[in-house]
Amino acid sequence: MTCTEFLAQLDEMLDQPVAAPLRADLEEHLRGCEHCEITLNTTRKTIEIYRSHEIYELPEDLRDRLHRAIRAKCRKC
Amino acid sequence: MEAFEKLVRQYDRQVFRIAQHIVQNREDAEDVVQDAFLKAYEKLDQFQGNSKFYTWLVRIAVNEALMRLRKRRTGRMVSIDEDVETDEGSMPRDLADWSPDPEALYGQSEMAEILRKTIQGLPPGFRVVFALRDVEGLSTEETAETLGLSIPAVKSRLLRARLQLRERLSRYFKRRDQKQAQDGAK
Ligand SMILES: [Zn+2]
């Protein structure tokens, strides 16, 4: 398996339990390829970091304003 | 009406987050959330109940957000197909390993700033797929349905979005000692 082939299947490693035969191929490539190992681990970390940090928080005052606006307009329609 | 308010409270944070990911601007995101909920309220009778309310609402919000983005950049076409025909990030270039605990390198607010700046650089069509799939946790099928894309299109965009983000974050999270060691060896 080449690095390009490995990368094309990266989501298999990231997203779901991979079917055994494919998993064996992917893992074999990983054992011999530091680059793909780093890519896999740091991509996994990328997702984790984005998932665990609230980068667009909805502040309470904004939330209140939103609710008031929605309530006012919904009454009219 | 009261039941609807409950739905607003339940989903406003997610809708706001998704809107921000697309429009990248707080005022616009605020408008998007308002408009999306109003539209949902008006169309409530059209909601079939065969899909989940949340994904139905997200679809409305995504459309509103893309419309906003279009208005803001008048004259420029903005669709979720924009700029996605790029090879950038399909092959990793920065292959240095990351620090074992990149989150310890930065404070909370600095980290949030890095993450915002980084995702902002992605084309909207990548941002939205990453936001729905990886941040909000929708399934590939739900993401495809919400965006009107095929499943292979969602998968390929997601892969490239992830790789591009990874590449860009490497700049901040690279192992420092490794770089110094290399420099020292010169
Ligand atoms: Zn490889």
PDB file of C-alpha atoms and ligand atoms in Angstrom:
ATOM      1  CA  MET A   1       0.000   0.000   0.000  1.00  0.00           C
ATOM      2  CA  THR A   2       1.318   3.448  -0.920  1.00  0.00           C
ATOM      3  CA  CYS A   3       1.007   6.587   1.204  1.00  0.00           C
ATOM      4  CA  THR A   4      -1.556   8.003  -1.247  1.00  0.00           C
ATOM      5  CA  GLU A   5      -3.657   4.881  -0.930  1.00  0.00           C
ATOM      6  CA  PHE A   6      -3.327   5.021   2.814  1.00  0.00           C
ATOM      7  CA  LEU A   7      -4.437   8.675   2.943  1.00  0.00           C
ATOM      8  CA  ALA A   8      -7.440   7.965   0.755  1.00  0.00           C
ATOM      9  CA  GLN A   9      -8.584   5.516   3.438  1.00  0.00           C
ATOM     10  CA  LEU A  10      -7.725   7.754   6.354  1.00  0.00           C
ATOM     11  CA  ASP A  11     -11.384   8.200   7.280  1.00  0.00           C
ATOM     12  CA  GLU A  12     -11.677   4.449   7.709  1.00  0.00           C
ATOM     13  CA  MET A  13      -9.103   4.695  10.454  1.00  0.00           C
ATOM     14  CA  LEU A  14     -10.664   7.793  11.966  1.00  0.00           C
ATOM     15  CA  ASP A  15     -14.377   7.182  11.792  1.00  0.00           C
ATOM     16  CA  GLN A  16     -15.410   3.622  12.157  1.00  0.00           C
ATOM     17  CA  PRO A  17     -14.287   0.224  13.187  1.00  0.00           C
ATOM     18  CA  VAL A  18     -12.586  -0.937  10.008  1.00  0.00           C
ATOM     19  CA  ALA A  19     -13.345  -4.324   8.521  1.00  0.00           C
ATOM     20  CA  ALA A  20     -10.567  -6.677   9.532  1.00  0.00           C
ATOM     21  CA  PRO A  21      -8.826  -7.341   6.170  1.00  0.00           C
ATOM     22  CA  LEU A  22      -8.539  -3.637   5.316  1.00  0.00           C
ATOM     23  CA  ARG A  23      -7.466  -2.808   8.841  1.00  0.00           C
ATOM     24  CA  ALA A  24      -4.610  -5.286   8.615  1.00  0.00           C
ATOM     25  CA  ASP A  25      -3.399  -3.644   5.392  1.00  0.00           C
ATOM     26  CA  LEU A  26      -3.618  -0.175   6.868  1.00  0.00           C
ATOM     27  CA  GLU A  27      -1.823  -1.185  10.009  1.00  0.00           C
ATOM     28  CA  GLU A  28       0.898  -2.883   8.081  1.00  0.00           C
ATOM     29  CA  HIS A  29       1.516   0.330   6.165  1.00  0.00           C
ATOM     30  CA  LEU A  30       1.540   2.292   9.414  1.00  0.00           C
ATOM     31  CA  ARG A  31       4.182   0.080  10.957  1.00  0.00           C
ATOM     32  CA  GLY A  32       6.571   0.893   8.149  1.00  0.00           C
ATOM     33  CA  CYS A  33       5.686   4.534   7.535  1.00  0.00           C
ATOM     34  CA  GLU A  34       6.360   7.173  10.125  1.00  0.00           C
ATOM     35  CA  HIS A  35       4.887   9.920   7.949  1.00  0.00           C
ATOM     36  CA  CYS A  36       1.483   8.310   7.709  1.00  0.00           C
ATOM     37  CA  GLU A  37       1.559   7.489  11.385  1.00  0.00           C
ATOM     38  CA  ILE A  38       2.155  11.143  12.197  1.00  0.00           C
ATOM     39  CA  THR A  39      -0.513  12.244   9.740  1.00  0.00           C
ATOM     40  CA  LEU A  40      -3.048   9.869  11.251  1.00  0.00           C
ATOM     41  CA  ASN A  41      -2.295  10.852  14.845  1.00  0.00           C
ATOM     42  CA  THR A  42      -2.204  14.584  14.250  1.00  0.00           C
ATOM     43  CA  THR A  43      -5.377  14.483  12.153  1.00  0.00           C
ATOM     44  CA  ARG A  44      -7.100  12.604  14.947  1.00  0.00           C
ATOM     45  CA  LYS A  45      -5.861  15.252  17.354  1.00  0.00           C
ATOM     46  CA  THR A  46      -7.097  18.022  15.048  1.00  0.00           C
ATOM     47  CA  ILE A  47     -10.627  16.642  15.206  1.00  0.00           C
ATOM     48  CA  GLU A  48     -10.431  16.127  18.951  1.00  0.00           C
ATOM     49  CA  ILE A  49      -9.277  19.688  19.560  1.00  0.00           C
ATOM     50  CA  TYR A  50     -12.013  21.200  17.432  1.00  0.00           C
ATOM     51  CA  ARG A  51     -14.581  19.028  19.142  1.00  0.00           C
ATOM     52  CA  SER A  52     -13.508  19.919  22.653  1.00  0.00           C
ATOM     53  CA  HIS A  53     -13.107  23.682  22.299  1.00  0.00           C
ATOM     54  CA  GLU A  54     -16.118  25.924  22.128  1.00  0.00           C
ATOM     55  CA  ILE A  55     -14.792  28.460  19.637  1.00  0.00           C
ATOM     56  CA  TYR A  56     -18.084  30.168  18.886  1.00  0.00           C
ATOM     57  CA  GLU A  57     -19.812  30.572  22.178  1.00  0.00           C
ATOM     58  CA  LEU A  58     -23.236  32.109  22.306  1.00  0.00           C
ATOM     59  CA  PRO A  59     -23.063  34.708  25.085  1.00  0.00           C
ATOM     60  CA  GLU A  60     -26.059  34.923  27.425  1.00  0.00           C
ATOM     61  CA  ASP A  61     -26.928  38.525  26.544  1.00  0.00           C
ATOM     62  CA  LEU A  62     -26.932  37.683  22.870  1.00  0.00           C
ATOM     63  CA  ARG A  63     -29.022  34.649  23.631  1.00  0.00           C
ATOM     64  CA  ASP A  64     -31.599  36.710  25.490  1.00  0.00           C
ATOM     65  CA  ARG A  65     -31.746  39.200  22.657  1.00  0.00           C
ATOM     66  CA  LEU A  66     -32.262  36.406  20.167  1.00  0.00           C
ATOM     67  CA  HIS A  67     -35.061  34.860  22.159  1.00  0.00           C
ATOM     68  CA  ARG A  68     -36.837  38.180  22.538  1.00  0.00           C
ATOM     69  CA  ALA A  69     -36.584  38.887  18.819  1.00  0.00           C
ATOM     70  CA  ILE A  70     -37.796  35.447  17.847  1.00  0.00           C
ATOM     71  CA  ARG A  71     -40.695  35.634  20.301  1.00  0.00           C
ATOM     72  CA  ALA A  72     -41.743  39.080  19.060  1.00  0.00           C
ATOM     73  CA  LYS A  73     -41.671  38.088  15.415  1.00  0.00           C
ATOM     74  CA  CYS A  74     -43.331  34.734  15.899  1.00  0.00           C
ATOM     75  CA  ARG A  75     -46.299  36.427  17.536  1.00  0.00           C
ATOM     76  CA  LYS A  76     -46.862  38.407  14.376  1.00  0.00           C
ATOM     77  CA  CYS A  77     -46.849  35.444  12.043  1.00  0.00           C
TER      78      CYS A  77
ATOM     79  CA  MET B   1     -45.508  28.752  20.802  1.00  0.00           C
ATOM     80  CA  GLU B   2     -44.252  27.581  24.160  1.00  0.00           C
ATOM     81  CA  ALA B   3     -43.222  24.279  22.675  1.00  0.00           C
ATOM     82  CA  PHE B   4     -41.379  26.160  19.978  1.00  0.00           C
ATOM     83  CA  GLU B   5     -39.535  28.280  22.514  1.00  0.00           C
ATOM     84  CA  LYS B   6     -38.348  25.107  24.083  1.00  0.00           C
ATOM     85  CA  LEU B   7     -36.919  24.038  20.746  1.00  0.00           C
ATOM     86  CA  VAL B   8     -35.185  27.391  20.390  1.00  0.00           C
ATOM     87  CA  ARG B   9     -33.548  26.959  23.788  1.00  0.00           C
ATOM     88  CA  GLN B  10     -32.572  23.449  22.933  1.00  0.00           C
ATOM     89  CA  TYR B  11     -30.871  24.170  19.630  1.00  0.00           C
ATOM     90  CA  ASP B  12     -29.840  27.829  19.574  1.00  0.00           C
ATOM     91  CA  ARG B  13     -26.235  27.154  20.553  1.00  0.00           C
ATOM     92  CA  GLN B  14     -25.698  24.582  17.819  1.00  0.00           C
ATOM     93  CA  VAL B  15     -27.364  26.734  15.183  1.00  0.00           C
ATOM     94  CA  PHE B  16     -25.264  29.714  16.226  1.00  0.00           C
ATOM     95  CA  ARG B  17     -22.087  27.638  16.031  1.00  0.00           C
ATOM     96  CA  ILE B  18     -22.905  26.330  12.572  1.00  0.00           C
ATOM     97  CA  ALA B  19     -23.808  29.819  11.364  1.00  0.00           C
ATOM     98  CA  GLN B  20     -20.526  31.200  12.695  1.00  0.00           C
ATOM     99  CA  HIS B  21     -18.590  28.465  10.964  1.00  0.00           C
ATOM    100  CA  ILE B  22     -20.111  29.475   7.656  1.00  0.00           C
ATOM    101  CA  VAL B  23     -20.376  33.270   7.816  1.00  0.00           C
ATOM    102  CA  GLN B  24     -17.367  33.874  10.094  1.00  0.00           C
ATOM    103  CA  ASN B  25     -18.888  37.008  11.504  1.00  0.00           C
ATOM    104  CA  ARG B  26     -20.879  37.471  14.666  1.00  0.00           C
ATOM    105  CA  GLU B  27     -23.547  39.945  13.494  1.00  0.00           C
ATOM    106  CA  ASP B  28     -24.348  37.850  10.458  1.00  0.00           C
ATOM    107  CA  ALA B  29     -24.439  34.697  12.544  1.00  0.00           C
ATOM    108  CA  GLU B  30     -26.883  36.367  14.910  1.00  0.00           C
ATOM    109  CA  ASP B  31     -29.150  37.284  12.003  1.00  0.00           C
ATOM    110  CA  VAL B  32     -28.886  33.792  10.610  1.00  0.00           C
ATOM    111  CA  VAL B  33     -30.012  32.242  13.888  1.00  0.00           C
ATOM    112  CA  GLN B  34     -32.989  34.589  14.094  1.00  0.00           C
ATOM    113  CA  ASP B  35     -34.023  34.063  10.495  1.00  0.00           C
ATOM    114  CA  ALA B  36     -33.534  30.316  10.670  1.00  0.00           C
ATOM    115  CA  PHE B  37     -35.799  29.950  13.699  1.00  0.00           C
ATOM    116  CA  LEU B  38     -38.408  32.255  12.225  1.00  0.00           C
ATOM    117  CA  LYS B  39     -38.437  30.286   9.000  1.00  0.00           C
ATOM    118  CA  ALA B  40     -38.656  27.062  10.907  1.00  0.00           C
ATOM    119  CA  TYR B  41     -41.603  28.458  12.856  1.00  0.00           C
ATOM    120  CA  GLU B  42     -43.414  29.539   9.703  1.00  0.00           C
ATOM    121  CA  LYS B  43     -42.806  26.213   8.022  1.00  0.00           C
ATOM    122  CA  LEU B  44     -43.489  24.085  11.029  1.00  0.00           C
ATOM    123  CA  ASP B  45     -46.531  22.573   9.333  1.00  0.00           C
ATOM    124  CA  GLN B  46     -44.297  21.429   6.479  1.00  0.00           C
ATOM    125  CA  PHE B  47     -42.031  19.574   8.826  1.00  0.00           C
ATOM    126  CA  GLN B  48     -42.776  15.989   8.032  1.00  0.00           C
ATOM    127  CA  GLY B  49     -41.461  14.313  11.081  1.00  0.00           C
ATOM    128  CA  ASN B  50     -39.774  11.677   8.961  1.00  0.00           C
ATOM    129  CA  SER B  51     -36.444  13.377   9.417  1.00  0.00           C
ATOM    130  CA  LYS B  52     -35.183  14.654  12.736  1.00  0.00           C
ATOM    131  CA  PHE B  53     -36.225  18.178  13.661  1.00  0.00           C
ATOM    132  CA  TYR B  54     -32.626  19.075  14.340  1.00  0.00           C
ATOM    133  CA  THR B  55     -31.346  18.152  10.855  1.00  0.00           C
ATOM    134  CA  TRP B  56     -34.334  19.903   9.286  1.00  0.00           C
ATOM    135  CA  LEU B  57     -33.504  23.037  11.259  1.00  0.00           C
ATOM    136  CA  VAL B  58     -29.815  22.785  10.384  1.00  0.00           C
ATOM    137  CA  ARG B  59     -30.684  22.607   6.696  1.00  0.00           C
ATOM    138  CA  ILE B  60     -32.658  25.853   7.000  1.00  0.00           C
ATOM    139  CA  ALA B  61     -29.826  27.501   8.924  1.00  0.00           C
ATOM    140  CA  VAL B  62     -27.152  26.407   6.439  1.00  0.00           C
ATOM    141  CA  ASN B  63     -29.170  27.848   3.555  1.00  0.00           C
ATOM    142  CA  GLU B  64     -29.683  31.112   5.404  1.00  0.00           C
ATOM    143  CA  ALA B  65     -25.982  31.305   6.213  1.00  0.00           C
ATOM    144  CA  LEU B  66     -24.914  30.700   2.628  1.00  0.00           C
ATOM    145  CA  MET B  67     -27.341  33.364   1.465  1.00  0.00           C
ATOM    146  CA  ARG B  68     -25.833  35.811   3.937  1.00  0.00           C
ATOM    147  CA  LEU B  69     -22.352  34.991   2.767  1.00  0.00           C
ATOM    148  CA  ARG B  70     -23.453  35.587  -0.801  1.00  0.00           C
ATOM    149  CA  LYS B  71     -24.916  38.980   0.075  1.00  0.00           C
ATOM    150  CA  ARG B  72     -21.782  40.018   1.879  1.00  0.00           C
ATOM    151  CA  ARG B  73     -19.564  39.254  -1.035  1.00  0.00           C
ATOM    152  CA  THR B  74     -21.739  40.698  -3.757  1.00  0.00           C
ATOM    153  CA  GLY B  75     -20.754  39.742  -7.233  1.00  0.00           C
ATOM    154  CA  ARG B  76     -18.963  36.682  -6.048  1.00  0.00           C
ATOM    155  CA  MET B  77     -20.615  33.352  -6.340  1.00  0.00           C
ATOM    156  CA  VAL B  78     -20.840  31.615  -3.044  1.00  0.00           C
ATOM    157  CA  SER B  79     -22.125  28.125  -2.885  1.00  0.00           C
ATOM    158  CA  ILE B  80     -21.021  25.093  -1.041  1.00  0.00           C
ATOM    159  CA  ASP B  81     -19.315  24.060  -4.259  1.00  0.00           C
ATOM    160  CA  GLU B  82     -17.063  27.050  -4.256  1.00  0.00           C
ATOM    161  CA  ASP B  83     -13.298  26.593  -4.163  1.00  0.00           C
ATOM    162  CA  VAL B  84     -13.491  22.927  -3.411  1.00  0.00           C
ATOM    163  CA  GLU B  85     -11.696  21.922  -6.599  1.00  0.00           C
ATOM    164  CA  THR B  86      -8.366  22.407  -4.972  1.00  0.00           C
ATOM    165  CA  ASP B  87      -5.636  19.941  -4.294  1.00  0.00           C
ATOM    166  CA  GLU B  88      -4.423  21.838  -1.305  1.00  0.00           C
ATOM    167  CA  GLY B  89      -4.028  19.604   1.647  1.00  0.00           C
ATOM    168  CA  SER B  90      -4.654  16.394  -0.219  1.00  0.00           C
ATOM    169  CA  MET B  91      -1.037  15.513   0.424  1.00  0.00           C
ATOM    170  CA  PRO B  92       0.486  16.423   3.787  1.00  0.00           C
ATOM    171  CA  ARG B  93       3.584  18.569   3.494  1.00  0.00           C
ATOM    172  CA  ASP B  94       4.379  19.351   7.080  1.00  0.00           C
ATOM    173  CA  LEU B  95       5.401  16.025   8.488  1.00  0.00           C
ATOM    174  CA  ALA B  96       6.894  17.105  11.775  1.00  0.00           C
ATOM    175  CA  ASP B  97       5.274  15.448  14.746  1.00  0.00           C
ATOM    176  CA  TRP B  98       3.286  17.500  17.198  1.00  0.00           C
ATOM    177  CA  SER B  99       4.029  18.214  20.765  1.00  0.00           C
ATOM    178  CA  PRO B 100       2.558  15.402  22.911  1.00  0.00           C
ATOM    179  CA  ASP B 101       0.127  17.842  24.511  1.00  0.00           C
ATOM    180  CA  PRO B 102      -0.473  20.734  22.105  1.00  0.00           C
ATOM    181  CA  GLU B 103      -3.251  22.111  24.277  1.00  0.00           C
ATOM    182  CA  ALA B 104      -0.754  22.801  27.051  1.00  0.00           C
ATOM    183  CA  LEU B 105       1.168  25.144  24.757  1.00  0.00           C
ATOM    184  CA  TYR B 106      -1.531  27.803  24.707  1.00  0.00           C
ATOM    185  CA  GLY B 107      -4.044  29.372  27.033  1.00  0.00           C
ATOM    186  CA  GLN B 108      -7.786  28.830  26.490  1.00  0.00           C
ATOM    187  CA  SER B 109      -8.493  32.077  24.690  1.00  0.00           C
ATOM    188  CA  GLU B 110      -5.322  31.942  22.629  1.00  0.00           C
ATOM    189  CA  MET B 111      -6.245  28.431  21.599  1.00  0.00           C
ATOM    190  CA  ALA B 112      -9.751  29.462  20.555  1.00  0.00           C
ATOM    191  CA  GLU B 113      -8.229  32.272  18.499  1.00  0.00           C
ATOM    192  CA  ILE B 114      -5.866  29.851  16.741  1.00  0.00           C
ATOM    193  CA  LEU B 115      -8.718  27.474  15.964  1.00  0.00           C
ATOM    194  CA  ARG B 116     -10.928  30.269  14.614  1.00  0.00           C
ATOM    195  CA  LYS B 117      -8.160  31.716  12.483  1.00  0.00           C
ATOM    196  CA  THR B 118      -7.284  28.306  11.129  1.00  0.00           C
ATOM    197  CA  ILE B 119     -10.761  27.229  10.099  1.00  0.00           C
ATOM    198  CA  GLN B 120     -11.453  30.643   8.609  1.00  0.00           C
ATOM    199  CA  GLY B 121      -8.869  29.931   5.928  1.00  0.00           C
ATOM    200  CA  LEU B 122     -10.815  26.984   4.539  1.00  0.00           C
ATOM    201  CA  PRO B 123     -13.287  27.361   1.645  1.00  0.00           C
ATOM    202  CA  PRO B 124     -16.903  27.553   2.917  1.00  0.00           C
ATOM    203  CA  GLY B 125     -17.713  24.222   1.304  1.00  0.00           C
ATOM    204  CA  PHE B 126     -15.071  22.530   3.438  1.00  0.00           C
ATOM    205  CA  ARG B 127     -15.822  24.455   6.614  1.00  0.00           C
ATOM    206  CA  VAL B 128     -19.459  23.518   6.612  1.00  0.00           C
ATOM    207  CA  VAL B 129     -18.803  19.811   6.082  1.00  0.00           C
ATOM    208  CA  PHE B 130     -16.209  19.747   8.858  1.00  0.00           C
ATOM    209  CA  ALA B 131     -18.504  21.700  11.197  1.00  0.00           C
ATOM    210  CA  LEU B 132     -21.502  19.438  10.674  1.00  0.00           C
ATOM    211  CA  ARG B 133     -19.675  16.159  10.636  1.00  0.00           C
ATOM    212  CA  ASP B 134     -16.816  16.595  13.108  1.00  0.00           C
ATOM    213  CA  VAL B 135     -17.919  19.409  15.389  1.00  0.00           C
ATOM    214  CA  GLU B 136     -21.680  18.810  15.586  1.00  0.00           C
ATOM    215  CA  GLY B 137     -21.389  15.078  15.154  1.00  0.00           C
ATOM    216  CA  LEU B 138     -23.912  14.554  12.357  1.00  0.00           C
ATOM    217  CA  SER B 139     -23.479  11.309  10.461  1.00  0.00           C
ATOM    218  CA  THR B 140     -22.113  11.282   6.922  1.00  0.00           C
ATOM    219  CA  GLU B 141     -25.626  10.521   5.653  1.00  0.00           C
ATOM    220  CA  GLU B 142     -27.204  13.367   7.623  1.00  0.00           C
ATOM    221  CA  THR B 143     -24.516  15.772   6.443  1.00  0.00           C
ATOM    222  CA  ALA B 144     -25.092  14.725   2.829  1.00  0.00           C
ATOM    223  CA  GLU B 145     -28.846  15.132   3.183  1.00  0.00           C
ATOM    224  CA  THR B 146     -28.521  18.501   4.907  1.00  0.00           C
ATOM    225  CA  LEU B 147     -26.224  19.933   2.246  1.00  0.00           C
ATOM    226  CA  GLY B 148     -27.751  18.232  -0.765  1.00  0.00           C
ATOM    227  CA  LEU B 149     -24.451  16.519  -1.519  1.00  0.00           C
ATOM    228  CA  SER B 150     -23.687  12.925  -2.361  1.00  0.00           C
ATOM    229  CA  ILE B 151     -22.069  10.743   0.286  1.00  0.00           C
ATOM    230  CA  PRO B 152     -18.780  10.444  -1.665  1.00  0.00           C
ATOM    231  CA  ALA B 153     -18.697  14.246  -2.007  1.00  0.00           C
ATOM    232  CA  VAL B 154     -19.121  14.648   1.753  1.00  0.00           C
ATOM    233  CA  LYS B 155     -16.385  12.114   2.409  1.00  0.00           C
ATOM    234  CA  SER B 156     -13.903  13.690   0.061  1.00  0.00           C
ATOM    235  CA  ARG B 157     -14.546  17.192   1.394  1.00  0.00           C
ATOM    236  CA  LEU B 158     -14.292  16.003   4.946  1.00  0.00           C
ATOM    237  CA  LEU B 159     -10.970  14.320   4.294  1.00  0.00           C
ATOM    238  CA  ARG B 160      -9.522  17.389   2.649  1.00  0.00           C
ATOM    239  CA  ALA B 161     -10.909  19.716   5.310  1.00  0.00           C
ATOM    240  CA  ARG B 162      -9.317  17.600   8.026  1.00  0.00           C
ATOM    241  CA  LEU B 163      -5.982  17.405   6.245  1.00  0.00           C
ATOM    242  CA  GLN B 164      -5.920  21.128   5.549  1.00  0.00           C
ATOM    243  CA  LEU B 165      -6.720  21.954   9.149  1.00  0.00           C
ATOM    244  CA  ARG B 166      -4.081  19.526  10.330  1.00  0.00           C
ATOM    245  CA  GLU B 167      -1.520  21.076   8.008  1.00  0.00           C
ATOM    246  CA  ARG B 168      -2.321  24.587   9.202  1.00  0.00           C
ATOM    247  CA  LEU B 169      -2.365  23.650  12.870  1.00  0.00           C
ATOM    248  CA  SER B 170       1.048  22.027  12.534  1.00  0.00           C
ATOM    249  CA  ARG B 171       2.530  25.483  12.485  1.00  0.00           C
ATOM    250  CA  TYR B 172       1.354  26.004  16.059  1.00  0.00           C
ATOM    251  CA  PHE B 173       1.592  22.531  17.504  1.00  0.00           C
ATOM    252  CA  LYS B 174       4.848  21.207  16.128  1.00  0.00           C
ATOM    253  CA  ARG B 175       7.313  19.781  18.592  1.00  0.00           C
ATOM    254  CA  ARG B 176       9.625  22.588  19.462  1.00  0.00           C
ATOM    255  CA  ASP B 177      12.517  20.417  20.610  1.00  0.00           C
ATOM    256  CA  GLN B 178      12.550  18.562  17.301  1.00  0.00           C
ATOM    257  CA  LYS B 179      12.887  21.758  15.328  1.00  0.00           C
ATOM    258  CA  GLN B 180      15.646  23.019  17.562  1.00  0.00           C
ATOM    259  CA  ALA B 181      17.472  19.721  17.259  1.00  0.00           C
ATOM    260  CA  GLN B 182      17.324  19.985  13.476  1.00  0.00           C
ATOM    261  CA  ASP B 183      18.525  23.560  13.537  1.00  0.00           C
ATOM    262  CA  GLY B 184      21.319  22.626  15.872  1.00  0.00           C
ATOM    263  CA  ALA B 185      22.476  19.854  13.580  1.00  0.00           C
ATOM    264  CA  LYS B 186      23.083  22.238  10.697  1.00  0.00           C
TER     265      LYS B 186
HETATM  266 ZN    ZN C   1       2.796   6.188   4.278  1.00  0.00          ZN
END
